[in-house]
Tab-separated table of C-alpha atoms and ligand atoms in Angstrom:
chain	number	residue	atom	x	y	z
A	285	UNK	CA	-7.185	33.037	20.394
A	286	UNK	CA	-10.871	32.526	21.486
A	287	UNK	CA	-11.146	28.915	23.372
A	288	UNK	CA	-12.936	26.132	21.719
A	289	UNK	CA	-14.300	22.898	23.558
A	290	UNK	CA	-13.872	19.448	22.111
A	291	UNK	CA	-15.834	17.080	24.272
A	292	UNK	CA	-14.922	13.833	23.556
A	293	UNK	CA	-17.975	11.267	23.154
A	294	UNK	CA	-15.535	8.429	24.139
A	295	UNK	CA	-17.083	9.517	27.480
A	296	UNK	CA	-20.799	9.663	26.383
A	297	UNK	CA	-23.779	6.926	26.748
A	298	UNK	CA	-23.514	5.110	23.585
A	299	UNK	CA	-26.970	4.347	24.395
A	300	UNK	CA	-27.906	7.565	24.020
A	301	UNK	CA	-26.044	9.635	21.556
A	302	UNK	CA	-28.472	11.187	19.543
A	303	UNK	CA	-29.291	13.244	22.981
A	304	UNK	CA	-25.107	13.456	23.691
A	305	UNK	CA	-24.382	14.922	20.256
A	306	UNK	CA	-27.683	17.414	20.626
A	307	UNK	CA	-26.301	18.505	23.649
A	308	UNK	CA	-23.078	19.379	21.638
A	309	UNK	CA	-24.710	20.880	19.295
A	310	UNK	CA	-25.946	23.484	21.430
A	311	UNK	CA	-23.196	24.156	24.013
A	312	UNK	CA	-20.068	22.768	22.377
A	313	UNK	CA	-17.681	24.092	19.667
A	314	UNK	CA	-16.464	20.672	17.710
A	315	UNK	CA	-17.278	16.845	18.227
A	316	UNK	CA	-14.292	15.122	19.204
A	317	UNK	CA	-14.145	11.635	17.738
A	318	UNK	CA	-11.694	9.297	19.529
A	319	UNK	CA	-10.633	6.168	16.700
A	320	UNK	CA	-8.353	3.761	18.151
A	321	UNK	CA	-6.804	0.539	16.981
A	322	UNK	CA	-5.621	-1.665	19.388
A	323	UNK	CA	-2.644	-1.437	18.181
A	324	UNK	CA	-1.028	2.062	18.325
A	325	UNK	CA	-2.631	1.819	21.984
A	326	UNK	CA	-3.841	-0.943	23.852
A	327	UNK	CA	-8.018	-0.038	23.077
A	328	UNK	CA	-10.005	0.032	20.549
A	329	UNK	CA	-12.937	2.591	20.753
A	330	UNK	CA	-15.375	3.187	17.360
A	331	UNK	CA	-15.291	2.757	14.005
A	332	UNK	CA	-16.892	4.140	10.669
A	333	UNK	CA	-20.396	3.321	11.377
A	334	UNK	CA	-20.794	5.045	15.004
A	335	UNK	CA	-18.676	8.346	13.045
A	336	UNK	CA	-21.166	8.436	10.143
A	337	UNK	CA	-24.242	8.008	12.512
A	338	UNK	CA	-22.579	11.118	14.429
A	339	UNK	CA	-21.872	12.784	11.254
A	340	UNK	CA	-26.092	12.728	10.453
A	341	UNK	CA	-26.589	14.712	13.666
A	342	UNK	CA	-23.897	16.519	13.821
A	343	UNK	CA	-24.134	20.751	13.400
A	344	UNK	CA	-20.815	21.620	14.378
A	345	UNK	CA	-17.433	20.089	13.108
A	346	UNK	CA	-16.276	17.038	13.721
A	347	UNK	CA	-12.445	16.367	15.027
A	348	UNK	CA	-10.858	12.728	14.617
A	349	UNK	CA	-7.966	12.128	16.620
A	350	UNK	CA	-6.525	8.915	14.855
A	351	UNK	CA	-4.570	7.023	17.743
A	352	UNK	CA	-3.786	4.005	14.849
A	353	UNK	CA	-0.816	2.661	13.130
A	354	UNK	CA	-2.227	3.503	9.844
A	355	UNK	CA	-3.929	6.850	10.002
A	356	UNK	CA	-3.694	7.313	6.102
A	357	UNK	CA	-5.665	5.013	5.204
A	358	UNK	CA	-8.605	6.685	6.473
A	359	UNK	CA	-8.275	10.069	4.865
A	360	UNK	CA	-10.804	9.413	2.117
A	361	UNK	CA	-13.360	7.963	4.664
A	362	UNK	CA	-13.147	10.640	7.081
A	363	UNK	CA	-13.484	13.117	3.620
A	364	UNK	CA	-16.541	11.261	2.757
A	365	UNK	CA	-18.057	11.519	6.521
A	366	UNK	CA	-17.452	14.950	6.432
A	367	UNK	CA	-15.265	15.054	8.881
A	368	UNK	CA	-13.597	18.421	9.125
A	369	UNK	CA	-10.480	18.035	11.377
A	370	UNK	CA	-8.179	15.085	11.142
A	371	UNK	CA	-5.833	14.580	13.406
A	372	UNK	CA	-2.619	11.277	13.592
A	373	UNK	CA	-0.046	10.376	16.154
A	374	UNK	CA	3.396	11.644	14.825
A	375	UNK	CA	4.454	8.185	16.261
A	376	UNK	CA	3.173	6.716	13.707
A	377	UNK	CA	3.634	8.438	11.082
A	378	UNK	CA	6.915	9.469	11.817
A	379	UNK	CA	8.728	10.502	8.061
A	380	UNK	CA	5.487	10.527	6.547
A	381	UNK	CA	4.372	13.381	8.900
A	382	UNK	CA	4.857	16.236	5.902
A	383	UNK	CA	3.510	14.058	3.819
A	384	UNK	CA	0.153	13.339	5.137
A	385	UNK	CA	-0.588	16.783	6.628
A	386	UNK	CA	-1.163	17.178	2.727
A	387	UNK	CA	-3.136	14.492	2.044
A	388	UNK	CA	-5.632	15.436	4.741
A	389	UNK	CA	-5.402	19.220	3.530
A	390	UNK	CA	-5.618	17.890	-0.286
A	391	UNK	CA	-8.766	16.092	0.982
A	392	UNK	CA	-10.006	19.794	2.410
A	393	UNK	CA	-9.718	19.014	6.051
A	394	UNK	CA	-7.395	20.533	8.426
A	395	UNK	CA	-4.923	18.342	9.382
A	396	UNK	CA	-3.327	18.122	13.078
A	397	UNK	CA	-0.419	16.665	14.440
A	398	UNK	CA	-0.612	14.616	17.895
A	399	UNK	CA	1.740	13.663	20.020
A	400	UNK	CA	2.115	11.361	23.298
A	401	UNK	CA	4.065	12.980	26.737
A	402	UNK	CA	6.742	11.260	26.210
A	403	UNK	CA	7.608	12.479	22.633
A	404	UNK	CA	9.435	15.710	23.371
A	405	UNK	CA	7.712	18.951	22.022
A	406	UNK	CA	10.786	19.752	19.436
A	407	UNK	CA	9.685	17.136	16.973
A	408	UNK	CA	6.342	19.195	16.185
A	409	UNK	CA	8.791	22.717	15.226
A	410	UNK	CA	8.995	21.730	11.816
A	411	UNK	CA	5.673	21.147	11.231
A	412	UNK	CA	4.809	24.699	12.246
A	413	UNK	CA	3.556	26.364	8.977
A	414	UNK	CA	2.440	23.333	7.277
A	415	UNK	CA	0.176	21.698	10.186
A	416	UNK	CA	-3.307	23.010	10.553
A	417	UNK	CA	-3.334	22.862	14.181
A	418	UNK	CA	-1.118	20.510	17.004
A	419	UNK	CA	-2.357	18.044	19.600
A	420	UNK	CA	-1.012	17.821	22.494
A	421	UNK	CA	-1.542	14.686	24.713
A	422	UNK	CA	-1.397	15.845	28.547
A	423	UNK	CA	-2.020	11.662	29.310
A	424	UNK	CA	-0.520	8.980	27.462
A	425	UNK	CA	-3.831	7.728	24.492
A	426	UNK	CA	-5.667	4.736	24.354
A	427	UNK	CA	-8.399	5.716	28.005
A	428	UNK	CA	-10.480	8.570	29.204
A	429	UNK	CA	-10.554	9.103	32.801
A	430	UNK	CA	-6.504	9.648	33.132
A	431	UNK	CA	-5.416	11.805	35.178
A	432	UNK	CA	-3.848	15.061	33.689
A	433	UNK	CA	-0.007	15.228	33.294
A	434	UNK	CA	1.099	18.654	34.435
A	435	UNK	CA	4.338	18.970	32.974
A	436	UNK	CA	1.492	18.884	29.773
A	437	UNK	CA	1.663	22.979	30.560
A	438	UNK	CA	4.936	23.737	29.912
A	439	UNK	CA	5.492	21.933	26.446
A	440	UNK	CA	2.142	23.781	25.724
A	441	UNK	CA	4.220	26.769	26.583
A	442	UNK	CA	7.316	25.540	24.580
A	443	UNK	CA	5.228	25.036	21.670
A	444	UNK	CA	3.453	28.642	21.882
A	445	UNK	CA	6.284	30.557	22.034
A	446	UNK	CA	7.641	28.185	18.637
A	447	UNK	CA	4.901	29.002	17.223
A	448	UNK	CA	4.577	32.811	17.788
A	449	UNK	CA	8.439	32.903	17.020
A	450	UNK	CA	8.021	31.722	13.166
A	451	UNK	CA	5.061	34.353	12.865
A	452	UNK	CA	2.501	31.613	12.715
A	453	UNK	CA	-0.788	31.174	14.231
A	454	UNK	CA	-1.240	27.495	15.057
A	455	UNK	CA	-3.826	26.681	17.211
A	456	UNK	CA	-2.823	24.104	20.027
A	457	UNK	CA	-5.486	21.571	21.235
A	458	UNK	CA	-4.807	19.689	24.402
A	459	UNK	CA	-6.686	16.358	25.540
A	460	UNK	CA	-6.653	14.282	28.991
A	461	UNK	CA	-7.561	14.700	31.818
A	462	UNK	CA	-9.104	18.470	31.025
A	463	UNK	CA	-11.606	19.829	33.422
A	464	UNK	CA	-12.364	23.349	34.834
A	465	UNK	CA	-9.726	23.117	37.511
A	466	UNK	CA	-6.763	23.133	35.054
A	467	UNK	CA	-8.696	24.759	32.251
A	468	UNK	CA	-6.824	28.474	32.983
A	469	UNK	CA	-3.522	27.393	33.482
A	470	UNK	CA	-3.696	25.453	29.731
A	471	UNK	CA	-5.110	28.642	27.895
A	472	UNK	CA	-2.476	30.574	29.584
A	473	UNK	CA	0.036	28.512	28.323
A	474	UNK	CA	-1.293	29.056	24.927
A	475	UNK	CA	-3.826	25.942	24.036
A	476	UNK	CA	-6.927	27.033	22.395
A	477	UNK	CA	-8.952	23.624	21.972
A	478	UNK	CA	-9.590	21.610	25.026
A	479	UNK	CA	-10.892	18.088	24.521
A	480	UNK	CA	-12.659	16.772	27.579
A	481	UNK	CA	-14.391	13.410	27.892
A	482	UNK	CA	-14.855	12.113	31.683
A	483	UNK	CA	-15.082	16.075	32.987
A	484	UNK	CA	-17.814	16.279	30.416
A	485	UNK	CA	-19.602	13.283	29.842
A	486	UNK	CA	-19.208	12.076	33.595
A	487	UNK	CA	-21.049	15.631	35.305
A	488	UNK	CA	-23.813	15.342	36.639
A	489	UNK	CA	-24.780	18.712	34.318
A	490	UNK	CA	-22.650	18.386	30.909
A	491	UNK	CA	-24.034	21.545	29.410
A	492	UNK	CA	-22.663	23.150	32.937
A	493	UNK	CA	-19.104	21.484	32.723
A	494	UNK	CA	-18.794	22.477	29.182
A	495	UNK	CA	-19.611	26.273	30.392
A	496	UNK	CA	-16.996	25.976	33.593
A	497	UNK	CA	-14.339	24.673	30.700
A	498	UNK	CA	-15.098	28.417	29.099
A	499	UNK	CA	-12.264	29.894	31.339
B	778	LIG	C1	-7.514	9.457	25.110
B	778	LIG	C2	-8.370	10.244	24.170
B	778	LIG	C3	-9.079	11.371	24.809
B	778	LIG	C4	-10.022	10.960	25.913
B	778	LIG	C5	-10.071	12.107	26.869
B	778	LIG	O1	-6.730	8.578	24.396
B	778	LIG	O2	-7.597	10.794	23.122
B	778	LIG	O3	-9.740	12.180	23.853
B	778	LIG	O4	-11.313	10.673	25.473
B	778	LIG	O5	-10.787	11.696	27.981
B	778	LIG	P1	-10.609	12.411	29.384
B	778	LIG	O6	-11.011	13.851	29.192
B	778	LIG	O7	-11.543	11.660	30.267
B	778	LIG	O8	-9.179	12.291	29.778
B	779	LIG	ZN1	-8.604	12.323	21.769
């Protein structure tokens, strides 16, 4: 599965994001949009207003990881920002999991299914076939700048060889702590989108560090 890169603006100057999001626009693959609650995790990052101002600039797709306690609510807004890839904690949305992977898809986005390190890897399998694509968190959400959790690579690997075993095709994102030193080892466990923020956003040449992530 060809790689795609997810920088996450979390890390950007939210002075200057019409430059960050050009940037994107020419070296990245999709936006990733960080929304948090301070609730589900102890920060809160953006709302509405700094998604639809991305959403004007924007020339590749959007992804919105929800890291709330409520992420349906927010289907219809994220419809009407165009957002193209949803994304909610299976922590929160625990039996409504099935359930709102439709909504998002009824709304015509794909809809992904996160989960923290310490949820174990199993509770995704029966999601495979219905979820557009899974998240994997390799630190726990809420900051950039974590460092990366390395057993991250082997429920990555766990989750791959689910996947291949029911005949599907899921793609498998992974975000935290990404950068171009552990970039290799996560596609060859089988992830296919890597969000990076601080590896990104925090180089001294982003459109370089987007390139290294290109393993
Ligand atoms: C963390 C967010 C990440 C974060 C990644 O809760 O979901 O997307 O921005 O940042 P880095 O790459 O710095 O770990
Ligand atoms: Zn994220």
């Amino acid at each position: 599965m060809q790689l795609q890169i997810a920088p996450s603006i979390l890390s950007a100057d939210f002075l200057h994001l019409d430059r960050d999001i050009d940037l994107l626009n020419r070296h990245a693959d999709l936006i990733h949009l960080d929304l948090m609650d301070g609730s589900f995790v102890p920060n809160l990052s953006f709302g509405f207003p700094v998604v639809e101002a991305v959403a004007r600039k924007a020339r590749i797709p959007m992804d919105a990881h929800f890291m709330v306690v409520e992420p349906g609510r927010w289907v219809g807004r994220c419809k009407d920002a165009g957002i193209q890839m949803m994304s909610f904690h299976y922590e929160a949305a625990g039996r409504g999991t099935a359930a709102l992977i439709r909504s998002i898809q009824a709304a015509g986005m794909k809809a992904g299914v996160a989960i923290d390190p310490d949820v174990p890897v199993e509770r995704l399998y029966p999601y495979i076939g219905k979820a557009d694509y899974f998240l994997i968190m390799s630190v726990f959400a809420g900051f950039g700048g974590q460092k990366f959790i390395y057993e991250s690579i082997d429920r990555i690997t766990a989750l791959q060889a689910r996947i291949q075993a029911k005949g599907a095709h899921t793609p498998i994102e992974v975000d935290g702590g990404v950068d171009a030193g552990n970039a290799l080892a996560l596609k060859q466990a089988g992830a296919s989108i890597l969000v990076a923020g601080s590896s990104v956003f925090h180089a001294p040449d982003p459109a370089a560090a987007i390139a290294a992530l290109r393993v």
